[in-house]
């Protein structure tokens, strides 16, 4: 990846505990802070403006593209959890201490952002195709075995 600098997340993003009833903008990164384990801590990025439940910290980049920041947070998360995870919770104050690697070359940041965004869009497209194929499969199974399938 070339040269990188290590920065705490708090220098690269605004971090706030999600608030009930507040609408968060597309591109907001969600980090769960309750009900977390080393094997179960899925970072998410909002694709549309959305309400967020209270178990997340909302992260918005100050100077970096959202999918880039999302990818470096995902990459940094295992080391962060091994140090800061307390039973099944992460202290809100600790999120800003997460160390992330930032490439010094802006072209690398741009390419990582666009690549992550394209992969996310491709994954969503494939998931939608799977759902449609399951519907087709169920349709044909109902036609083949009408006595065992009832419409629900």
Tab-separated table of C-alpha atoms in Angstrom:
chain	number	residue	atom	x	y	z
A	1	UNK	CA	0.000	0.000	0.000
A	2	UNK	CA	3.015	2.326	0.181
A	3	UNK	CA	3.696	4.710	3.013
A	4	UNK	CA	1.084	5.122	5.703
A	5	UNK	CA	0.603	7.209	8.790
A	6	UNK	CA	-1.171	5.973	11.894
A	7	UNK	CA	-3.847	8.223	13.358
A	8	UNK	CA	-6.456	7.795	16.075
A	9	UNK	CA	-9.956	7.632	14.629
A	10	UNK	CA	-10.914	10.764	16.590
A	11	UNK	CA	-8.562	12.843	14.388
A	12	UNK	CA	-10.125	11.530	11.186
A	13	UNK	CA	-13.829	11.492	12.008
A	14	UNK	CA	-16.605	12.826	14.172
A	15	UNK	CA	-17.843	10.174	16.581
A	16	UNK	CA	-21.175	10.226	18.391
A	17	UNK	CA	-23.427	7.783	20.159
A	18	UNK	CA	-26.540	7.190	18.053
A	19	UNK	CA	-29.644	8.989	19.268
A	20	UNK	CA	-33.157	7.611	19.122
A	21	UNK	CA	-35.241	9.282	16.426
A	22	UNK	CA	-32.300	11.008	14.737
A	23	UNK	CA	-31.841	10.533	11.003
A	24	UNK	CA	-28.257	9.741	9.979
A	25	UNK	CA	-27.001	10.448	6.481
A	26	UNK	CA	-25.843	7.954	3.872
A	27	UNK	CA	-22.144	7.249	4.309
A	28	UNK	CA	-22.339	7.206	8.119
A	29	UNK	CA	-20.320	4.308	9.505
A	30	UNK	CA	-21.875	2.304	12.340
A	31	UNK	CA	-19.755	0.541	14.945
A	32	UNK	CA	-21.668	-1.600	17.471
A	33	UNK	CA	-20.660	-0.982	21.083
A	34	UNK	CA	-22.999	-3.338	22.949
A	35	UNK	CA	-23.600	-7.033	22.445
A	36	UNK	CA	-20.184	-7.336	20.804
A	37	UNK	CA	-17.644	-10.153	20.698
A	38	UNK	CA	-14.342	-10.589	18.893
A	39	UNK	CA	-16.135	-12.851	16.409
A	40	UNK	CA	-19.315	-10.791	16.144
A	41	UNK	CA	-18.712	-7.094	15.575
A	42	UNK	CA	-19.992	-6.092	12.165
A	43	UNK	CA	-19.190	-2.559	11.084
A	44	UNK	CA	-21.802	-1.158	8.675
A	45	UNK	CA	-22.097	1.813	6.348
A	46	UNK	CA	-25.437	3.468	5.681
A	47	UNK	CA	-26.400	3.399	2.017
A	48	UNK	CA	-29.382	5.694	2.547
A	49	UNK	CA	-30.426	8.205	5.199
A	50	UNK	CA	-31.634	6.052	8.097
A	51	UNK	CA	-32.627	5.866	11.733
A	52	UNK	CA	-30.100	3.950	13.850
A	53	UNK	CA	-30.723	2.008	17.044
A	54	UNK	CA	-28.917	2.953	20.230
A	55	UNK	CA	-26.313	0.221	20.286
A	56	UNK	CA	-24.134	1.930	17.665
A	57	UNK	CA	-21.583	4.670	17.484
A	58	UNK	CA	-22.003	6.822	14.362
A	59	UNK	CA	-18.782	7.813	12.621
A	60	UNK	CA	-18.586	10.483	9.923
A	61	UNK	CA	-15.349	11.197	8.135
A	62	UNK	CA	-13.802	14.651	8.399
A	63	UNK	CA	-11.526	14.487	5.343
A	64	UNK	CA	-11.711	11.026	3.806
A	65	UNK	CA	-14.205	9.319	1.503
A	66	UNK	CA	-16.691	7.189	3.495
A	67	UNK	CA	-15.953	3.793	1.936
A	68	UNK	CA	-12.231	4.331	2.469
A	69	UNK	CA	-12.744	5.111	6.150
A	70	UNK	CA	-15.128	2.152	6.426
A	71	UNK	CA	-12.465	-0.196	5.030
A	72	UNK	CA	-9.673	1.022	7.331
A	73	UNK	CA	-11.992	0.756	10.354
A	74	UNK	CA	-12.846	-2.835	9.390
A	75	UNK	CA	-9.139	-3.581	8.965
A	76	UNK	CA	-8.247	-2.027	12.350
A	77	UNK	CA	-11.135	-3.530	14.307
A	78	UNK	CA	-9.607	-6.890	15.375
A	79	UNK	CA	-6.597	-5.226	17.035
A	80	UNK	CA	-8.849	-2.613	18.621
A	81	UNK	CA	-11.218	-5.260	20.033
A	82	UNK	CA	-8.379	-7.290	21.506
A	83	UNK	CA	-7.367	-4.250	23.515
A	84	UNK	CA	-10.628	-2.439	24.349
A	85	UNK	CA	-13.462	-4.999	24.358
A	86	UNK	CA	-14.929	-5.283	27.872
A	87	UNK	CA	-16.955	-8.495	28.162
A	88	UNK	CA	-19.682	-7.713	25.561
A	89	UNK	CA	-19.358	-3.931	25.396
A	90	UNK	CA	-16.967	-1.307	24.100
A	91	UNK	CA	-16.761	1.962	26.008
A	92	UNK	CA	-17.914	4.852	23.821
A	93	UNK	CA	-14.854	6.891	24.874
A	94	UNK	CA	-12.517	4.191	23.539
A	95	UNK	CA	-13.787	4.287	19.927
A	96	UNK	CA	-11.808	7.462	19.207
A	97	UNK	CA	-8.618	5.668	20.307
A	98	UNK	CA	-8.844	3.157	17.448
A	99	UNK	CA	-5.607	3.400	15.460
A	100	UNK	CA	-6.110	3.501	11.694
A	101	UNK	CA	-3.555	3.445	8.907
A	102	UNK	CA	-3.915	6.228	6.370
A	103	UNK	CA	-1.966	6.075	3.095
A	104	UNK	CA	0.041	9.211	2.384
A	105	UNK	CA	-0.812	8.985	-1.331
A	106	UNK	CA	-4.274	10.451	-2.102
A	107	UNK	CA	-4.527	8.234	-5.205
A	108	UNK	CA	-4.387	5.131	-3.012
A	109	UNK	CA	-7.144	6.535	-0.790
A	110	UNK	CA	-9.284	7.262	-3.874
A	111	UNK	CA	-8.710	3.777	-5.342
A	112	UNK	CA	-9.490	2.036	-2.055
A	113	UNK	CA	-12.684	4.061	-1.684
A	114	UNK	CA	-13.919	3.349	-5.209
A	115	UNK	CA	-12.945	-0.341	-5.002
A	116	UNK	CA	-14.772	-0.845	-1.695
A	117	UNK	CA	-17.832	0.964	-3.018
A	118	UNK	CA	-17.872	-1.175	-6.186
A	119	UNK	CA	-17.513	-4.392	-4.171
A	120	UNK	CA	-20.341	-3.339	-1.851
A	121	UNK	CA	-22.623	-2.562	-4.805
A	122	UNK	CA	-21.714	-5.871	-6.445
A	123	UNK	CA	-22.451	-7.787	-3.242
A	124	UNK	CA	-25.850	-6.097	-2.965
A	125	UNK	CA	-26.634	-6.940	-6.597
A	126	UNK	CA	-25.701	-10.608	-6.051
A	127	UNK	CA	-27.800	-10.795	-2.856
A	128	UNK	CA	-30.800	-9.427	-4.800
A	129	UNK	CA	-30.224	-12.011	-7.557
A	130	UNK	CA	-30.196	-14.804	-4.975
A	131	UNK	CA	-33.518	-13.604	-3.567
A	132	UNK	CA	-35.053	-13.550	-7.059
A	133	UNK	CA	-33.715	-17.032	-7.847
A	134	UNK	CA	-35.182	-18.360	-4.587
A	135	UNK	CA	-38.566	-16.934	-5.591
A	136	UNK	CA	-38.329	-18.655	-8.982
A	137	UNK	CA	-37.328	-21.936	-7.332
A	138	UNK	CA	-40.283	-21.743	-4.934
A	139	UNK	CA	-42.648	-20.964	-7.820
A	140	UNK	CA	-41.564	-24.078	-9.723
A	141	UNK	CA	-41.633	-26.266	-6.601
A	142	UNK	CA	-45.228	-25.160	-5.993
A	143	UNK	CA	-46.105	-26.079	-9.592
A	144	UNK	CA	-44.369	-29.462	-9.325
A	145	UNK	CA	-45.780	-30.390	-5.913
A	146	UNK	CA	-49.006	-28.405	-5.399
A	147	UNK	CA	-50.280	-30.746	-2.653
A	148	UNK	CA	-47.242	-30.114	-0.387
A	149	UNK	CA	-46.979	-26.354	-0.859
A	150	UNK	CA	-49.652	-24.020	0.366
A	151	UNK	CA	-49.750	-20.303	-0.259
A	152	UNK	CA	-48.914	-18.403	2.887
